Coordinates of N, CA and C in Angstrom, one line a residue:
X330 N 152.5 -52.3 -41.5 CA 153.4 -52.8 -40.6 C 153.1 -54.3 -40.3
X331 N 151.8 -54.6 -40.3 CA 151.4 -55.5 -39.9 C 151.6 -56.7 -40.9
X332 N 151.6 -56.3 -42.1 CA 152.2 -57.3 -43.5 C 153.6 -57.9 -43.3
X333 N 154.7 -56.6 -43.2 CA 155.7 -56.9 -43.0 C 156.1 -57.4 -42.0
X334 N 155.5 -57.5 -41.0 CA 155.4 -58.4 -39.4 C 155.2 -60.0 -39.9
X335 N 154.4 -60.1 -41.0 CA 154.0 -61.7 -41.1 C 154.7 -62.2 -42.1
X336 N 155.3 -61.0 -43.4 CA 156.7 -61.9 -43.9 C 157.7 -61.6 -43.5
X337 N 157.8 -61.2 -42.1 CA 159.3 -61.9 -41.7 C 159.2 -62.9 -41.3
X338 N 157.9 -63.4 -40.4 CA 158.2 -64.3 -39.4 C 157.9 -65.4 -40.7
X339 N 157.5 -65.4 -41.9 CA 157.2 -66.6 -42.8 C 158.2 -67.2 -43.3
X340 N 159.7 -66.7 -43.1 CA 160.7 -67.6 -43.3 C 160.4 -69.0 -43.4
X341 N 160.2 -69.6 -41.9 CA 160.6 -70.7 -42.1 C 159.4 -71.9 -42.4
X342 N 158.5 -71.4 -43.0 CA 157.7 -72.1 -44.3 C 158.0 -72.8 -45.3
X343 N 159.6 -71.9 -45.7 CA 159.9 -72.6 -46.9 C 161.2 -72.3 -46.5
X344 N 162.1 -72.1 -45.1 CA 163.4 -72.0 -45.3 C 163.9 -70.9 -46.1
X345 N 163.2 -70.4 -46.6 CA 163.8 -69.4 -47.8 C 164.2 -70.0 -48.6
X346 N 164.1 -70.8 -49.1 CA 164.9 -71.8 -50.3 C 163.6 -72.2 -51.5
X347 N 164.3 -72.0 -52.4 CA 163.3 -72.4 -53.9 C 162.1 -70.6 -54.0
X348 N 161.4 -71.6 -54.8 CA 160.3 -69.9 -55.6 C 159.8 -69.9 -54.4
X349 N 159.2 -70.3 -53.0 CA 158.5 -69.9 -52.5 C 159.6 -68.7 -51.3
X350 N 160.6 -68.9 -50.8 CA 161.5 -68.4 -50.4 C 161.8 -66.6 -51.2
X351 N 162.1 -67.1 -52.8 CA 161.9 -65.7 -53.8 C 161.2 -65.1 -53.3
X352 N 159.7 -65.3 -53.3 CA 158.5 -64.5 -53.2 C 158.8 -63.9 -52.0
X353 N 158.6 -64.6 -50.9 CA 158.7 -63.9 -50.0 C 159.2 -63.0 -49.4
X354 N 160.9 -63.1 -50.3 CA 161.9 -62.0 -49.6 C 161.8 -60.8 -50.5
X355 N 161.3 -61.4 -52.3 CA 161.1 -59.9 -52.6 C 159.5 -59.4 -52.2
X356 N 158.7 -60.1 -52.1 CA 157.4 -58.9 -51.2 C 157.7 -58.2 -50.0
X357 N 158.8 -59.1 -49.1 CA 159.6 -58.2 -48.0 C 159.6 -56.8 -48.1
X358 N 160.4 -57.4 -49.2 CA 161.1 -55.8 -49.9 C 160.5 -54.5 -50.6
X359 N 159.8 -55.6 -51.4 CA 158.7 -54.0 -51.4 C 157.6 -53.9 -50.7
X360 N 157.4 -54.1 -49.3 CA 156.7 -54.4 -48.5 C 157.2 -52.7 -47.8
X361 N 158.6 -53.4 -47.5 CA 159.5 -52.2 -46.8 C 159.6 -51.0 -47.6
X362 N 159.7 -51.3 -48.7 CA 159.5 -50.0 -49.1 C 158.6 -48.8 -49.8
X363 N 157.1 -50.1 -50.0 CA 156.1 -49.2 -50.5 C 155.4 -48.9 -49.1
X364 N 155.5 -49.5 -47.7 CA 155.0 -48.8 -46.9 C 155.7 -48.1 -45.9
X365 N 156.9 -47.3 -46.4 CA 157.3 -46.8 -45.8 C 156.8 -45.1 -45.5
X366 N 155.9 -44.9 -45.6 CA 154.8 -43.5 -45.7 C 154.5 -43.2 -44.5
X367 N 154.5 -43.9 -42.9 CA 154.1 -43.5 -41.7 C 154.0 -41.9 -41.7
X368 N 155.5 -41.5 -41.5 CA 156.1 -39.6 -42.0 C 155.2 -38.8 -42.8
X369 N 155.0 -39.4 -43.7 CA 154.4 -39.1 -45.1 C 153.0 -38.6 -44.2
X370 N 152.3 -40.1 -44.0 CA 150.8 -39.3 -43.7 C 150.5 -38.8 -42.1
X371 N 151.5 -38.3 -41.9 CA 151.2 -37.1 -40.2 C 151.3 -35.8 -41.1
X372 N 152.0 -36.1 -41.8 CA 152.1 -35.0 -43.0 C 151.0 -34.4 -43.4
X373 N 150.4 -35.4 -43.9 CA 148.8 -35.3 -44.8 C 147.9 -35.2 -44.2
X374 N 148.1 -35.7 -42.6 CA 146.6 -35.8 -41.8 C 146.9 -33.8 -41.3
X375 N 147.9 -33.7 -40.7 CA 148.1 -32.3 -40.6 C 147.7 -31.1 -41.5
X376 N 147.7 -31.9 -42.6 CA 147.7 -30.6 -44.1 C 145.8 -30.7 -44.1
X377 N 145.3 -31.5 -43.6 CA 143.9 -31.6 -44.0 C 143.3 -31.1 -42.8
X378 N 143.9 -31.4 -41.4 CA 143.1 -31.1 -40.3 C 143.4 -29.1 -40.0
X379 N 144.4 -28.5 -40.8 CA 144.4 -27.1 -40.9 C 144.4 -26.3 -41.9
X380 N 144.0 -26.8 -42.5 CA 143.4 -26.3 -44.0 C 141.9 -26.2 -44.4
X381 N 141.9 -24.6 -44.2 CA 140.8 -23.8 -44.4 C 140.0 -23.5 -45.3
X382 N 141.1 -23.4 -46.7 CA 139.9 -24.0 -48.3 C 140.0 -22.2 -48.4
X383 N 140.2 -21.3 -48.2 CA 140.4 -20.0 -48.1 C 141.3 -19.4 -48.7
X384 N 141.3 -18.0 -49.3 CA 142.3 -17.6 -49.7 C 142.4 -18.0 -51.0
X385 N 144.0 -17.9 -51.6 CA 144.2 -18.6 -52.8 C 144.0 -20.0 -53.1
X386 N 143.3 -20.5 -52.3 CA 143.4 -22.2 -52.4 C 142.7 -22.8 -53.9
X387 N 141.4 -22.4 -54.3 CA 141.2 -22.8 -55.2 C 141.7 -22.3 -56.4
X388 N 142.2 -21.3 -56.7 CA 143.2 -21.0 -57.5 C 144.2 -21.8 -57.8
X389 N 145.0 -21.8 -57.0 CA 146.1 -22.9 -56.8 C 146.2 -24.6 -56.8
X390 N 145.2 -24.9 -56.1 CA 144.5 -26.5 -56.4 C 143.8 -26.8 -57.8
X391 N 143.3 -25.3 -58.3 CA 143.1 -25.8 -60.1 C 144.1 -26.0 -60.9
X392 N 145.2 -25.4 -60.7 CA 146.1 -25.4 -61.3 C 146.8 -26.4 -61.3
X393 N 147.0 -27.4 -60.1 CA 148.4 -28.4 -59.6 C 147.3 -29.7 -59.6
X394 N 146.1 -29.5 -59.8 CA 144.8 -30.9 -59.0 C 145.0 -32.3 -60.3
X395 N 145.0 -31.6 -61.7 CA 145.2 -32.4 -62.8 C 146.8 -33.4 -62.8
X396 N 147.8 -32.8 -62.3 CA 148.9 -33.4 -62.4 C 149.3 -33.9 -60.7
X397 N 148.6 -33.3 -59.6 CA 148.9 -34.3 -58.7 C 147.8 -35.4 -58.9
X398 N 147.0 -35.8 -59.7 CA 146.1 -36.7 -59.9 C 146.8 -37.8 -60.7
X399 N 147.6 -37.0 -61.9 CA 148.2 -38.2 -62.6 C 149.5 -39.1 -62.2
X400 N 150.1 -37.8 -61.2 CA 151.3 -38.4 -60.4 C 150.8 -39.7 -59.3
X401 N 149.5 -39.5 -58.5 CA 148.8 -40.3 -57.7 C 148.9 -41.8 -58.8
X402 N 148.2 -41.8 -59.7 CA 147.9 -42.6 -60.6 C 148.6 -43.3 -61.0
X403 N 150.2 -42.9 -61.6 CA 151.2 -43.3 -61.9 C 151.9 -44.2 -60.6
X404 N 151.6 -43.3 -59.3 CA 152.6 -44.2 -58.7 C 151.7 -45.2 -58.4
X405 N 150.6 -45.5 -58.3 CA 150.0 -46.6 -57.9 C 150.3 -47.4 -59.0
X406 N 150.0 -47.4 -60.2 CA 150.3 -48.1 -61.6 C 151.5 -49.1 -60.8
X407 N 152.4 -48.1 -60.7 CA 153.9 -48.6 -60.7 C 153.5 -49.6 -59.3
X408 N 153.0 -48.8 -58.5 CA 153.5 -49.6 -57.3 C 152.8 -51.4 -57.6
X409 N 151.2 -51.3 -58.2 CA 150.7 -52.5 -58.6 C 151.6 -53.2 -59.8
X410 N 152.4 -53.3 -60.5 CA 153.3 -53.4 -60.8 C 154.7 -53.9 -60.4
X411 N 155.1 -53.0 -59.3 CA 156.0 -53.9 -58.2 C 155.4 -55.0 -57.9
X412 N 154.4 -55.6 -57.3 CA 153.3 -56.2 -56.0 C 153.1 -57.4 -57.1
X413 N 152.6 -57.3 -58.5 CA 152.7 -58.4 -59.2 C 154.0 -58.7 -59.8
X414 N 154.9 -58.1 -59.9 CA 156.3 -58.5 -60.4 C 157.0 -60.0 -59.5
X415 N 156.2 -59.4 -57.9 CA 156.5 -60.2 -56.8 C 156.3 -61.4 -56.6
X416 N 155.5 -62.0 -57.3 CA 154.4 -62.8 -57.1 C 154.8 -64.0 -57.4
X417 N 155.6 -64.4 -58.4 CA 156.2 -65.6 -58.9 C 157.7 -66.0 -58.0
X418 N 158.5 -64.9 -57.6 CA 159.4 -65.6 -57.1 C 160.6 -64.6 -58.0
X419 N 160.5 -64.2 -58.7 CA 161.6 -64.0 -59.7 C 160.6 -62.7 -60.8
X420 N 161.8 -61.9 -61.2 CA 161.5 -60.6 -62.6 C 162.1 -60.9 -63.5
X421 N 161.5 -61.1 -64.3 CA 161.8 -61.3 -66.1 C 162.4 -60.4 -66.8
X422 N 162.8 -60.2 -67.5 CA 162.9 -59.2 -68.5 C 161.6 -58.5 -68.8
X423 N 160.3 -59.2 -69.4 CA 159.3 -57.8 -69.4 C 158.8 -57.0 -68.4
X424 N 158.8 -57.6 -67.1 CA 158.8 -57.1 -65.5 C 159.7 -56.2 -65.8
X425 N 160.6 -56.3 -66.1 CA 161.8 -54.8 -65.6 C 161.2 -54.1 -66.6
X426 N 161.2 -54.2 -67.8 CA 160.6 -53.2 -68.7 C 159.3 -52.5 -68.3
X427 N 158.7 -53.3 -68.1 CA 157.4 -52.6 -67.2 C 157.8 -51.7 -66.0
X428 N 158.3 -52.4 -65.0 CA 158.9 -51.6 -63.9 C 160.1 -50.0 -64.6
X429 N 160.5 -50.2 -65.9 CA 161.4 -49.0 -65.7 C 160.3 -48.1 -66.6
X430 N 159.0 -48.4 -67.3 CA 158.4 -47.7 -68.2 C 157.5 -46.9 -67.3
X431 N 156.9 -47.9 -66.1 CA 156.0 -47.1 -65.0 C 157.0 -46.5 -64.0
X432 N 158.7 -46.6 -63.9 CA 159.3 -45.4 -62.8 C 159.7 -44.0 -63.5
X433 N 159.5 -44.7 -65.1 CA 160.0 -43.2 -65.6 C 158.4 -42.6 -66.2
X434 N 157.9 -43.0 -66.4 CA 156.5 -42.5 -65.9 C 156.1 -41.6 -64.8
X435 N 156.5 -42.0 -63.7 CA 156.2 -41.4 -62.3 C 157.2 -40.4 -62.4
X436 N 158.0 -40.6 -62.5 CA 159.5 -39.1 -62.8 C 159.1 -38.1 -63.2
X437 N 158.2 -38.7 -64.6 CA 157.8 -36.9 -65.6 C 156.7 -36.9 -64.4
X438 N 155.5 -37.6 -64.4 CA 154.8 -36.3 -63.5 C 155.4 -35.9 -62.5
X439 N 156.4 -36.7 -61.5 CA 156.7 -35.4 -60.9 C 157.2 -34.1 -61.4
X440 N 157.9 -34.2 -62.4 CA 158.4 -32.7 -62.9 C 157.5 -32.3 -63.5
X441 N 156.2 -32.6 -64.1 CA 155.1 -31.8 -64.3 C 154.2 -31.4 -63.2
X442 N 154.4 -31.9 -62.3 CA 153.8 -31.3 -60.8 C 154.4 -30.3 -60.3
X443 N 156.0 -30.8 -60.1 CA 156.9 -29.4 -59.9 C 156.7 -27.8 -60.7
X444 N 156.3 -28.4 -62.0 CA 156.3 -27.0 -63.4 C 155.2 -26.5 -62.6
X445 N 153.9 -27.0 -62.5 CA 152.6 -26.4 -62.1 C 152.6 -25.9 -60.8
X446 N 153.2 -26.9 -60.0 CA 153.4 -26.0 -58.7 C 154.2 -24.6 -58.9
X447 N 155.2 -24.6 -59.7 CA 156.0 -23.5 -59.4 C 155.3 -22.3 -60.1
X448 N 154.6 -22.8 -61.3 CA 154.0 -21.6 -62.1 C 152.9 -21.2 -61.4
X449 N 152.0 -21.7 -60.2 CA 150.9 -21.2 -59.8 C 150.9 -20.4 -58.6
X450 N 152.2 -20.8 -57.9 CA 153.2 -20.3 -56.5 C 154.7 -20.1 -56.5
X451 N 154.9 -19.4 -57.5 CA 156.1 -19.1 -57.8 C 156.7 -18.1 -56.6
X452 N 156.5 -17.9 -56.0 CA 157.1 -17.2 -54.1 C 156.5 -18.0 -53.7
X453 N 156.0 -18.8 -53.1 CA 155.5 -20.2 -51.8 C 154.7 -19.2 -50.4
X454 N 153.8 -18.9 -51.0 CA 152.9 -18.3 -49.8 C 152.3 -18.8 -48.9
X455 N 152.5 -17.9 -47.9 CA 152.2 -18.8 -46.5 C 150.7 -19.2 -46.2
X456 N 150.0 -18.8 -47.2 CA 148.7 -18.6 -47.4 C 148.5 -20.2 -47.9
X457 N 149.3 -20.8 -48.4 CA 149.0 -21.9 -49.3 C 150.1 -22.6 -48.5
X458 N 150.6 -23.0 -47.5 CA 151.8 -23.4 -47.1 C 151.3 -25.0 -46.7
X459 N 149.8 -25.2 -46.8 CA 149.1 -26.4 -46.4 C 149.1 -27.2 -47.8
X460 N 148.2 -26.5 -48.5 CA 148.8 -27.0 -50.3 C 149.8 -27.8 -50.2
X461 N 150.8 -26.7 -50.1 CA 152.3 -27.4 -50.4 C 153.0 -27.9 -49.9
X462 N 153.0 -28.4 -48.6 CA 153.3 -29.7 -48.0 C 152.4 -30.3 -48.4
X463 N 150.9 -30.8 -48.6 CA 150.2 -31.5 -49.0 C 151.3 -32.5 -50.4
X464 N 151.1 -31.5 -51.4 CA 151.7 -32.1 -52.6 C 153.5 -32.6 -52.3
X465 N 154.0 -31.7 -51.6 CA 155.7 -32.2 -51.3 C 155.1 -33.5 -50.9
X466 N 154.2 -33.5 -49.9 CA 154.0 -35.9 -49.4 C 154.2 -36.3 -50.1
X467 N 152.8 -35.9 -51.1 CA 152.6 -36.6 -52.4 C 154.1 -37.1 -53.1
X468 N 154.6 -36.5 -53.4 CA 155.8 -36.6 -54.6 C 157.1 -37.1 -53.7
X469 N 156.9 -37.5 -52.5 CA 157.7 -38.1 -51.1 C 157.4 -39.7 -51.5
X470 N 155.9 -39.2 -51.5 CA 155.2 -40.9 -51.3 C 155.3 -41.7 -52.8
X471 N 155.3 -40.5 -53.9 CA 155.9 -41.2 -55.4 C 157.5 -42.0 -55.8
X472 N 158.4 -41.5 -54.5 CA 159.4 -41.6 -54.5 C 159.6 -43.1 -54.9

């Protein structure tokens, strides 16, 4: 919040006008929207502060731990990726290519997260109901 607090008020630095103006309005922007997770981690702090590690858990965490790892990974990729796209003021043509190779990147693992979630909890037991909000964040905060 605190980022996006200081490029708004950095307008009038540069008036918004020329490359320095660019930068600023698009870090805005993915400012706004890579830290938009407040939701997300009451989410996560919840999933961690009542989760017992009991039961099916490690069953189920072996199964889904490899592909919510690579989903984690992927969206960071991407998101570092946005964050330097930003940087100059303007996206190029290899910028977008980059940006559409790391969002469709993040797309399949989510649907390889989805496959493993469903194949390890195929009824959604209440036993594991921390799990899987856990990973629903995750694949919230991939978004």
């Amino acid at each position: 919040l605190a980022s996006q607090e200081h490029l708004d008020g950095a307008w009038w630095e540069t008036f918004d006008v020329g490359r320095k103006g660019r930068m600023r309005r698009l870090m805005a922007k993915f400012s706004f929207c890579a830290m938009d997770i407040k939701e997300i981690l009451y989410v996560v702090k919840n999933c961690v502060l009542t989760e017992t590690f009991e039961g099916e858990h490690n069953d189920f965490m072996s199964a889904v731990a490899d592909h919510a790892k690579d989903l984690l990974k992927s969206t960071q990729e991407l998101m570092w990726i946005c964050a330097s796209s930003c940087t100059d003021g303007r996206i190029d043509e290899y910028e977008v290519l980059m940006l559409e190779s790391a969002r469709t990147a993040v797309k399949e693992k989510q649907v390889e997260l989805m496959k493993a979630f469903h194949k390890a909890d195929p009824k959604l037991s209440s036993d594991l109901s921390e799990e899987e909000l856990f990973l629903f964040a995750l694949s919230m905060w991939a978004k």
